[in-house]
Short mmCIF file of C-alpha atoms in Angstrom, two decimals:
data_model
loop_
_atom_site.label_atom_id
_atom_site.label_comp_id
_atom_site.label_asym_id
_atom_site.label_seq_id
_atom_site.Cartn_x
_atom_site.Cartn_y
_atom_site.Cartn_z
CA LYS A 1 0.09 0.09 -0.10
CA GLN A 2 1.26 3.25 -1.00
CA GLU A 3 2.12 5.87 1.91
CA VAL A 4 3.11 9.35 1.28
CA THR A 5 4.97 11.48 3.98
CA GLN A 6 5.66 15.16 3.91
CA ILE A 7 8.18 16.98 5.96
CA PRO A 8 8.16 19.26 7.67
CA ALA A 9 4.36 19.37 8.78
CA ALA A 10 4.69 23.24 9.37
CA LEU A 11 7.10 26.01 8.40
CA SER A 12 7.28 29.72 9.02
CA VAL A 13 9.86 31.82 7.27
CA PRO A 14 10.34 35.49 6.74
CA GLU A 15 9.30 36.95 3.09
CA GLY A 16 11.98 36.75 0.47
CA GLU A 17 13.55 33.43 1.52
CA ASN A 18 14.05 30.30 -0.78
CA LEU A 19 12.55 27.28 0.71
CA VAL A 20 12.22 23.43 0.10
CA LEU A 21 9.31 21.22 1.02
CA ASN A 22 9.87 17.45 1.05
CA CYS A 23 7.64 14.47 -0.03
CA SER A 24 8.36 10.80 0.22
CA PHE A 25 6.64 7.79 -0.93
CA THR A 26 7.07 4.08 -0.22
CA ASP A 27 6.36 2.41 -3.52
CA SER A 28 8.45 3.80 -6.43
CA ALA A 29 6.03 2.20 -9.14
CA ILE A 30 4.27 5.46 -9.61
CA TYR A 31 2.80 7.00 -12.86
CA ASN A 32 3.08 10.59 -11.76
CA LEU A 33 3.33 12.91 -8.82
CA GLN A 34 1.37 16.08 -8.46
CA TRP A 35 2.05 19.10 -6.11
CA PHE A 36 -0.92 21.10 -4.92
CA ARG A 37 -1.81 24.16 -2.65
CA GLN A 38 -4.88 24.54 -0.51
CA ASP A 39 -5.97 27.68 1.07
CA PRO A 40 -8.13 27.34 4.31
CA GLY A 41 -11.51 25.96 3.67
CA LYS A 42 -10.95 25.84 -0.01
CA GLY A 43 -10.38 23.19 -2.80
CA LEU A 44 -6.97 22.22 -4.19
CA THR A 45 -5.11 24.15 -6.77
CA SER A 46 -2.81 22.07 -8.91
CA LEU A 47 0.70 23.55 -9.02
CA LEU A 48 2.88 21.07 -10.84
CA LEU A 49 2.53 17.59 -12.35
CA ILE A 50 5.55 15.36 -12.89
CA GLN A 51 5.26 12.29 -14.77
CA SER A 52 7.38 9.25 -13.88
CA SER A 53 9.66 9.52 -16.73
CA GLN A 54 10.41 13.30 -15.93
CA ARG A 55 13.02 14.56 -13.31
CA GLU A 56 11.63 17.91 -12.73
CA GLN A 57 9.07 20.50 -13.67
CA THR A 58 9.18 24.29 -13.30
CA SER A 59 6.34 26.93 -13.10
CA GLY A 60 7.40 30.44 -12.29
CA ARG A 61 9.06 30.54 -8.98
CA LEU A 62 8.13 26.89 -8.37
CA ASN A 63 10.39 23.89 -9.16
CA ALA A 64 9.50 20.33 -8.39
CA SER A 65 11.99 17.42 -8.65
CA LEU A 66 11.22 13.75 -8.65
CA ASP A 67 13.63 10.93 -7.74
CA LYS A 68 11.55 7.85 -8.38
CA SER A 69 14.25 5.38 -7.32
CA SER A 70 14.48 6.88 -3.89
CA GLY A 71 10.80 7.63 -3.44
CA ARG A 72 11.35 11.38 -2.91
CA SER A 73 10.33 14.70 -4.53
CA THR A 74 11.05 18.15 -3.46
CA LEU A 75 9.16 21.47 -4.14
CA TYR A 76 11.39 24.48 -4.33
CA ILE A 77 9.89 27.98 -3.82
CA ALA A 78 11.98 30.80 -4.71
CA ALA A 79 11.67 34.34 -3.21
CA SER A 80 8.84 33.52 -1.06
CA GLN A 81 5.92 35.93 -0.70
CA PRO A 82 3.05 36.31 1.87
CA GLY A 83 0.77 35.05 -0.73
CA ASP A 84 2.38 31.76 -0.83
CA SER A 85 0.95 31.18 2.62
CA ALA A 86 -1.08 27.91 2.18
CA THR A 87 -0.95 24.09 2.97
CA TYR A 88 1.07 22.36 0.21
CA LEU A 89 0.03 18.72 -0.58
CA CYS A 90 1.95 16.13 -2.34
CA ALA A 91 0.02 13.46 -4.10
CA VAL A 92 1.22 10.21 -5.91
CA ASN A 93 -0.85 8.31 -8.78
CA SER A 94 0.14 4.78 -8.44
CA GLY A 95 -2.54 3.22 -10.60
CA GLY A 96 -2.62 4.93 -13.92
CA GLY A 97 -5.43 6.93 -12.63
CA ALA A 98 -7.68 4.07 -11.65
CA ASP A 99 -6.62 3.90 -8.04
CA GLY A 100 -6.97 7.46 -7.22
CA LEU A 101 -4.22 9.85 -5.70
CA THR A 102 -2.51 9.04 -2.17
CA PHE A 103 -1.95 12.20 -0.56
CA GLY A 104 0.44 13.25 2.23
CA LYS A 105 -0.72 15.26 5.21
CA GLY A 106 0.69 18.51 3.88
CA THR A 107 3.04 21.12 4.90
CA HIS A 108 1.51 24.17 6.45
CA LEU A 109 3.54 27.14 5.19
CA ILE A 110 3.43 30.75 6.65
CA ILE A 111 5.46 33.50 5.04
CA GLN A 112 5.87 36.40 7.47
CA PRO A 113 5.78 39.80 5.90
CA LYS B 1 -13.03 27.37 -19.47
CA ALA B 2 -14.98 26.78 -16.28
CA GLY B 3 -13.47 24.74 -13.68
CA VAL B 4 -14.82 21.79 -11.62
CA THR B 5 -18.11 22.89 -9.93
CA GLN B 6 -19.60 21.22 -6.75
CA THR B 7 -23.03 21.81 -5.45
CA PRO B 8 -24.12 22.41 -2.78
CA ARG B 9 -21.17 24.24 -1.17
CA TYR B 10 -22.22 23.77 2.40
CA LEU B 11 -24.81 21.30 3.97
CA ILE B 12 -25.85 20.49 7.35
CA LYS B 13 -27.59 17.19 7.92
CA THR B 14 -28.73 15.12 10.99
CA ARG B 15 -27.42 11.69 11.83
CA GLY B 16 -29.39 8.94 10.06
CA GLN B 17 -30.25 11.04 6.99
CA GLN B 18 -28.87 10.62 3.59
CA VAL B 19 -27.22 13.16 1.35
CA THR B 20 -26.29 13.52 -2.34
CA LEU B 21 -23.56 15.72 -3.51
CA SER B 22 -22.91 16.79 -7.15
CA CYS B 23 -19.92 17.44 -9.22
CA SER B 24 -19.68 18.83 -12.80
CA PRO B 25 -16.22 18.20 -14.24
CA ILE B 26 -14.36 20.46 -16.67
CA SER B 27 -15.99 20.48 -20.19
CA GLY B 28 -14.24 17.45 -22.01
CA HIS B 29 -13.10 15.68 -19.01
CA ARG B 30 -14.37 12.10 -18.65
CA SER B 31 -12.87 11.05 -15.47
CA VAL B 32 -14.20 12.01 -12.04
CA SER B 33 -12.81 11.13 -8.64
CA TRP B 34 -14.24 11.81 -5.12
CA TYR B 35 -12.14 12.47 -1.99
CA GLN B 36 -13.00 12.97 1.56
CA GLN B 37 -10.88 15.36 3.65
CA THR B 38 -10.81 15.47 7.46
CA PRO B 39 -8.48 16.99 10.00
CA GLY B 40 -7.49 13.52 11.31
CA GLN B 41 -7.27 11.45 8.10
CA GLY B 42 -6.47 13.93 5.51
CA LEU B 43 -7.50 13.23 2.07
CA GLN B 44 -8.66 9.96 1.13
CA PHE B 45 -9.72 8.40 -1.88
CA LEU B 46 -13.41 7.51 -2.25
CA PHE B 47 -14.00 6.34 -5.88
CA GLU B 48 -13.32 7.11 -9.50
CA TYR B 49 -15.60 7.10 -12.49
CA PHE B 50 -14.82 6.99 -16.03
CA SER B 51 -17.34 6.75 -18.81
CA GLU B 52 -20.24 6.07 -16.47
CA THR B 53 -18.35 3.02 -14.84
CA GLN B 54 -16.78 2.97 -11.56
CA ARG B 55 -13.07 2.06 -12.08
CA ASN B 56 -12.07 1.78 -8.43
CA LYS B 57 -13.10 2.28 -4.98
CA GLY B 58 -11.16 3.37 -1.76
CA ASN B 59 -11.61 1.95 1.70
CA PHE B 60 -15.14 3.21 2.65
CA PRO B 61 -18.20 1.42 3.75
CA GLY B 62 -20.88 0.66 1.31
CA ARG B 63 -22.82 3.56 2.81
CA PHE B 64 -20.86 5.72 0.25
CA SER B 65 -21.88 5.31 -3.31
CA GLY B 66 -21.69 7.26 -6.38
CA ARG B 67 -22.68 7.36 -10.09
CA GLN B 68 -21.68 9.14 -13.16
CA PHE B 69 -24.04 10.28 -16.09
CA SER B 70 -23.47 10.29 -19.78
CA ASN B 71 -22.61 13.99 -19.66
CA SER B 72 -19.73 13.01 -17.11
CA ARG B 73 -21.47 14.81 -14.33
CA SER B 74 -21.17 12.74 -11.06
CA GLU B 75 -23.01 12.45 -7.87
CA MET B 76 -22.13 10.79 -4.58
CA ASN B 77 -24.63 9.63 -1.96
CA VAL B 78 -23.96 8.98 1.65
CA SER B 79 -26.69 7.01 3.51
CA THR B 80 -27.41 6.69 7.20
CA LEU B 81 -25.13 9.60 8.00
CA GLU B 82 -22.77 9.39 11.07
CA LEU B 83 -21.02 12.26 12.96
CA GLY B 84 -17.69 10.81 11.44
CA ASP B 85 -18.95 11.59 7.96
CA SER B 86 -18.45 15.34 8.67
CA ALA B 87 -15.87 16.43 6.13
CA LEU B 88 -14.94 18.38 3.06
CA TYR B 89 -16.00 16.39 0.10
CA LEU B 90 -13.75 17.01 -2.93
CA CYS B 91 -14.37 16.14 -6.48
CA ALA B 92 -11.69 16.03 -9.15
CA SER B 93 -11.69 15.74 -12.84
CA SER B 94 -9.19 14.83 -15.63
CA LEU B 95 -9.06 14.17 -19.23
CA ALA B 96 -8.63 10.42 -19.10
CA THR B 97 -7.35 7.77 -16.81
CA GLY B 98 -5.10 4.81 -17.10
CA THR B 99 -1.90 6.48 -18.24
CA GLY B 100 -0.98 8.95 -15.58
CA LEU B 101 -0.47 11.55 -18.32
CA TYR B 102 -3.07 13.85 -16.95
CA GLU B 103 -3.55 16.43 -14.24
CA GLN B 104 -6.49 16.18 -11.89
CA TYR B 105 -8.29 19.43 -11.33
CA PHE B 106 -10.27 19.91 -8.07
CA GLY B 107 -13.38 21.66 -7.38
CA PRO B 108 -13.94 23.83 -4.24
CA GLY B 109 -15.42 21.11 -2.31
CA THR B 110 -18.87 20.58 -0.41
CA ARG B 111 -18.52 21.03 3.39
CA LEU B 112 -20.85 18.61 5.12
CA THR B 113 -21.56 18.85 8.73
CA VAL B 114 -23.58 16.02 10.42
CA THR B 115 -25.19 16.87 13.80
#
């Protein structure tokens, strides 16, 4: 059974810092990995999708890497802003879509102005 | 292009009642998945539908059921509600399934409170 762990559970940094969020998964036989952000009481916003054959994806100030063999992914946020404050969730697709996504518990990020 | 929409957004029900939640996927998306989010368990997969067929089901009791219509809209039903069913129910859609190539896009969720 796939398990996803995110470290740290919470993080508070001053504005402008670069930061790294970590995600690990137990079964390396994945189809893809997706990073989401969730604002309080809201749905999920997709940030980046990395397919199993890819090593990284970039979107603006965000960069996500994937090391399938070691079961790890990182989300790098450059030049953090207060608007980046949210919970960041990592989700793994292990079954080609038919099995649903397995989520980590998330990293609660606060960017101090 | 309109995103995933879910109705209603908020719902209050009493123990023992049943509830039906609705999800309209992004136009052209044929796969719809449902998830339950609670503070204790986080996000958990309920089931996924593709072309009106349930492809897979998570580890939830039979009180949780769903269906998908020919226009890809989906409904989920929870019967005999329990206090523990209080949660945010999220629906996600994607273009297809079975390849892992496609992102899942989530709706805003339905907040269900059982009293």
